[in-house]
CSV table of C-alpha atoms in Angstrom, one decimal:
chain,number,residue,atom,x,y,z
U,2,UNK,CA,0.0,-0.3,0.2
U,3,UNK,CA,1.2,3.3,-1.2
U,4,UNK,CA,1.5,5.5,1.9
U,5,UNK,CA,2.7,9.1,2.7
U,6,UNK,CA,4.0,10.7,6.3
U,7,UNK,CA,7.0,12.8,7.6
U,8,UNK,CA,7.6,14.3,3.3
U,9,UNK,CA,7.9,10.6,1.7
U,10,UNK,CA,5.9,8.1,0.3
U,11,UNK,CA,6.4,4.4,1.0
U,12,UNK,CA,5.5,1.4,-0.3
U,13,UNK,CA,4.9,-1.6,1.8
U,14,UNK,CA,6.6,-0.1,4.2
U,15,UNK,CA,9.4,1.4,2.5
U,16,UNK,CA,10.5,4.4,1.2
U,17,UNK,CA,10.0,5.4,-2.3
U,18,UNK,CA,10.8,8.2,-5.0
U,19,UNK,CA,8.1,8.5,-7.6
U,20,UNK,CA,9.1,10.0,-10.7
U,21,UNK,CA,6.4,9.5,-12.9
U,22,UNK,CA,6.1,10.7,-17.0
U,23,UNK,CA,2.5,10.8,-18.8
U,24,UNK,CA,2.3,8.3,-21.9
U,25,UNK,CA,-1.5,8.2,-23.3
U,26,UNK,CA,-2.2,4.9,-24.3
U,27,UNK,CA,-5.0,5.8,-26.2
U,28,UNK,CA,-3.3,8.5,-28.4
U,29,UNK,CA,-0.7,5.3,-29.6
U,30,UNK,CA,-0.8,2.6,-31.9
U,31,UNK,CA,-0.1,0.0,-29.4
U,32,UNK,CA,3.4,-0.8,-31.2
U,33,UNK,CA,4.4,2.7,-29.9
U,34,UNK,CA,3.7,1.9,-26.3
U,35,UNK,CA,7.2,-0.3,-25.6
U,36,UNK,CA,9.5,2.3,-27.4
U,37,UNK,CA,7.3,5.1,-25.1
U,38,UNK,CA,8.3,2.8,-22.3
U,39,UNK,CA,11.8,2.8,-22.9
U,40,UNK,CA,12.2,6.5,-23.5
U,41,UNK,CA,10.4,7.1,-20.1
U,42,UNK,CA,12.7,4.3,-18.1
U,43,UNK,CA,15.9,5.7,-20.0
U,44,UNK,CA,14.9,9.1,-18.7
U,45,UNK,CA,15.0,8.0,-15.0
U,46,UNK,CA,11.4,7.8,-14.3
U,47,UNK,CA,9.7,4.6,-12.5
U,48,UNK,CA,6.3,5.2,-12.8
U,49,UNK,CA,4.1,5.6,-15.7
U,50,UNK,CA,0.6,8.2,-15.1
U,51,UNK,CA,-2.2,8.1,-17.6
U,52,UNK,CA,-5.5,8.9,-18.0
U,53,UNK,CA,-8.0,6.7,-19.0
U,54,UNK,CA,-11.2,8.2,-21.2
U,55,UNK,CA,-14.4,7.1,-20.4
U,56,UNK,CA,-15.3,8.5,-23.7
U,57,UNK,CA,-13.0,5.7,-25.4
U,58,UNK,CA,-14.2,2.7,-23.6
U,59,UNK,CA,-18.1,3.2,-23.6
U,60,UNK,CA,-19.2,4.3,-27.0
U,61,UNK,CA,-22.6,2.4,-26.5
U,62,UNK,CA,-24.4,2.6,-22.7
U,63,UNK,CA,-23.4,-0.6,-21.1
U,64,UNK,CA,-20.8,-1.6,-23.9
U,65,UNK,CA,-17.8,-1.4,-22.0
U,66,UNK,CA,-14.6,-2.4,-23.5
U,67,UNK,CA,-10.9,-2.8,-21.7
U,68,UNK,CA,-9.6,-4.8,-23.8
U,69,UNK,CA,-9.6,-3.1,-27.5
U,70,UNK,CA,-12.3,-5.0,-28.9
U,71,UNK,CA,-13.3,-2.1,-31.1
U,72,UNK,CA,-10.4,0.0,-31.0
U,73,UNK,CA,-6.4,-1.8,-30.0
U,74,UNK,CA,-5.5,1.9,-29.2
U,75,UNK,CA,-7.7,1.8,-26.1
U,76,UNK,CA,-7.0,-2.0,-24.7
U,77,UNK,CA,-6.1,-0.5,-21.1
U,78,UNK,CA,-5.7,-4.1,-20.0
U,79,UNK,CA,-2.8,-5.0,-22.0
U,80,UNK,CA,-1.4,-1.1,-21.3
U,81,UNK,CA,-1.3,-2.0,-17.9
U,82,UNK,CA,0.2,-5.6,-18.3
U,83,UNK,CA,2.9,-4.3,-20.3
U,84,UNK,CA,3.8,-1.6,-18.0
U,85,UNK,CA,3.9,-4.3,-15.2
U,86,UNK,CA,5.9,-6.3,-17.4
U,87,UNK,CA,8.5,-3.3,-17.4
U,88,UNK,CA,9.0,-3.0,-13.9
U,89,UNK,CA,7.0,0.4,-14.1
U,90,UNK,CA,4.5,1.5,-11.2
U,91,UNK,CA,1.2,2.9,-12.6
U,92,UNK,CA,-0.9,5.9,-11.6
U,93,UNK,CA,-3.8,5.7,-13.2
U,94,UNK,CA,-6.5,8.6,-13.6
U,95,UNK,CA,-10.3,7.4,-15.0
U,96,UNK,CA,-12.2,10.2,-14.8
U,97,UNK,CA,-15.0,10.3,-15.3
U,98,UNK,CA,-14.0,13.9,-16.3
U,99,UNK,CA,-10.4,14.3,-17.5
U,100,UNK,CA,-10.0,17.4,-20.1
U,101,UNK,CA,-6.8,16.3,-21.7
U,102,UNK,CA,-8.0,17.7,-24.9
U,103,UNK,CA,-10.5,14.6,-25.0
U,104,UNK,CA,-13.9,15.9,-26.5
U,105,UNK,CA,-16.2,16.4,-24.1
U,106,UNK,CA,-13.8,16.4,-21.4
U,107,UNK,CA,-13.7,12.8,-21.6
U,108,UNK,CA,-17.3,11.8,-20.8
U,109,UNK,CA,-18.8,9.6,-23.7
U,110,UNK,CA,-20.8,11.2,-26.2
U,111,UNK,CA,-24.0,9.4,-25.2
U,112,UNK,CA,-24.5,11.0,-22.0
U,113,UNK,CA,-25.2,14.1,-23.4
U,114,UNK,CA,-27.8,12.3,-25.6
U,115,UNK,CA,-29.7,10.4,-23.1
U,116,UNK,CA,-29.7,13.0,-20.5
U,117,UNK,CA,-29.4,16.2,-22.2
U,118,UNK,CA,-31.1,17.8,-18.6
U,119,UNK,CA,-27.6,17.4,-17.0
U,120,UNK,CA,-26.2,20.0,-19.5
U,121,UNK,CA,-26.3,23.6,-17.4
U,122,UNK,CA,-27.9,26.5,-18.5
U,123,UNK,CA,-26.1,30.0,-18.2
U,124,UNK,CA,-26.9,32.4,-15.2
U,125,UNK,CA,-29.4,34.1,-18.4
U,126,UNK,CA,-31.2,30.6,-18.6
U,127,UNK,CA,-29.6,30.4,-21.9
U,128,UNK,CA,-27.7,27.0,-22.8
U,129,UNK,CA,-24.4,26.4,-21.8
U,130,UNK,CA,-21.7,27.5,-24.3
U,131,UNK,CA,-19.4,24.8,-23.1
U,132,UNK,CA,-20.0,21.1,-22.7
U,133,UNK,CA,-20.0,21.3,-18.9
U,134,UNK,CA,-22.4,18.8,-17.2
U,135,UNK,CA,-24.1,18.7,-13.7
U,136,UNK,CA,-21.2,16.3,-12.2
U,137,UNK,CA,-23.9,15.9,-9.3
U,138,UNK,CA,-27.0,15.1,-11.3
U,139,UNK,CA,-28.6,11.8,-10.2
U,140,UNK,CA,-28.4,10.4,-14.1
U,141,UNK,CA,-24.8,11.0,-14.4
U,142,UNK,CA,-23.8,9.8,-11.1
U,143,UNK,CA,-25.6,6.6,-11.9
U,144,UNK,CA,-23.8,6.3,-15.8
U,145,UNK,CA,-20.4,7.2,-13.5
U,146,UNK,CA,-21.0,4.1,-11.1
U,147,UNK,CA,-21.4,1.7,-14.1
U,148,UNK,CA,-18.3,3.1,-15.4
U,149,UNK,CA,-16.3,3.0,-12.1
U,150,UNK,CA,-17.3,-0.6,-11.4
U,151,UNK,CA,-16.4,-1.4,-14.8
U,152,UNK,CA,-13.1,0.2,-14.5
U,153,UNK,CA,-12.0,-0.3,-10.9
U,154,UNK,CA,-12.6,-4.2,-11.4
U,155,UNK,CA,-10.1,-4.2,-13.4
U,156,UNK,CA,-7.3,-1.7,-11.8
U,157,UNK,CA,-8.1,-3.6,-8.3
U,158,UNK,CA,-6.5,-7.2,-9.9
U,159,UNK,CA,-3.5,-4.8,-10.4
U,160,UNK,CA,-2.7,-3.0,-6.9
U,161,UNK,CA,0.3,-4.1,-5.0
U,162,UNK,CA,-1.3,-6.5,-2.8
U,163,UNK,CA,-2.3,-8.6,-5.8
U,164,UNK,CA,1.1,-8.4,-7.4
U,165,UNK,CA,0.1,-5.4,-9.6
U,166,UNK,CA,1.7,-2.2,-9.9
U,167,UNK,CA,-1.1,0.2,-10.1
U,168,UNK,CA,-0.4,2.3,-6.6
U,169,UNK,CA,-2.8,5.4,-7.9
């Protein structure tokens, strides 16, 4: 387990210096993952940080793809396993809101279509000019709960207590 105390991170009770570099797996052909990992490691990093954009993994409500079934770039399972095989820690950020220059800030398009009432209006009552949502709307939270269930099931099987390298 990762802990922070006395201005120091500890992993399984031992001090650890985490040096993270960002690799957005979903923007790269899988054949580029290993070369990017090699570059990251050669620069002295021991941790990969990445977003896990919901918009990439659930194009159709209820059909969550974490294995690259529809687009090989979106195989987060394989990316996690590759990082672990390279003895790298992972810091994963599954959103739901991620920004990262993603459409809808990482929120799937179907959420906007199915629940148009979660798109807030401005103070003048007019439709918002940015693709933001009411992040506390019950329908949005229900959709996020389903996303979190799927992605956390995968992530939780890769935490250190289960032999994995996901630390955040």
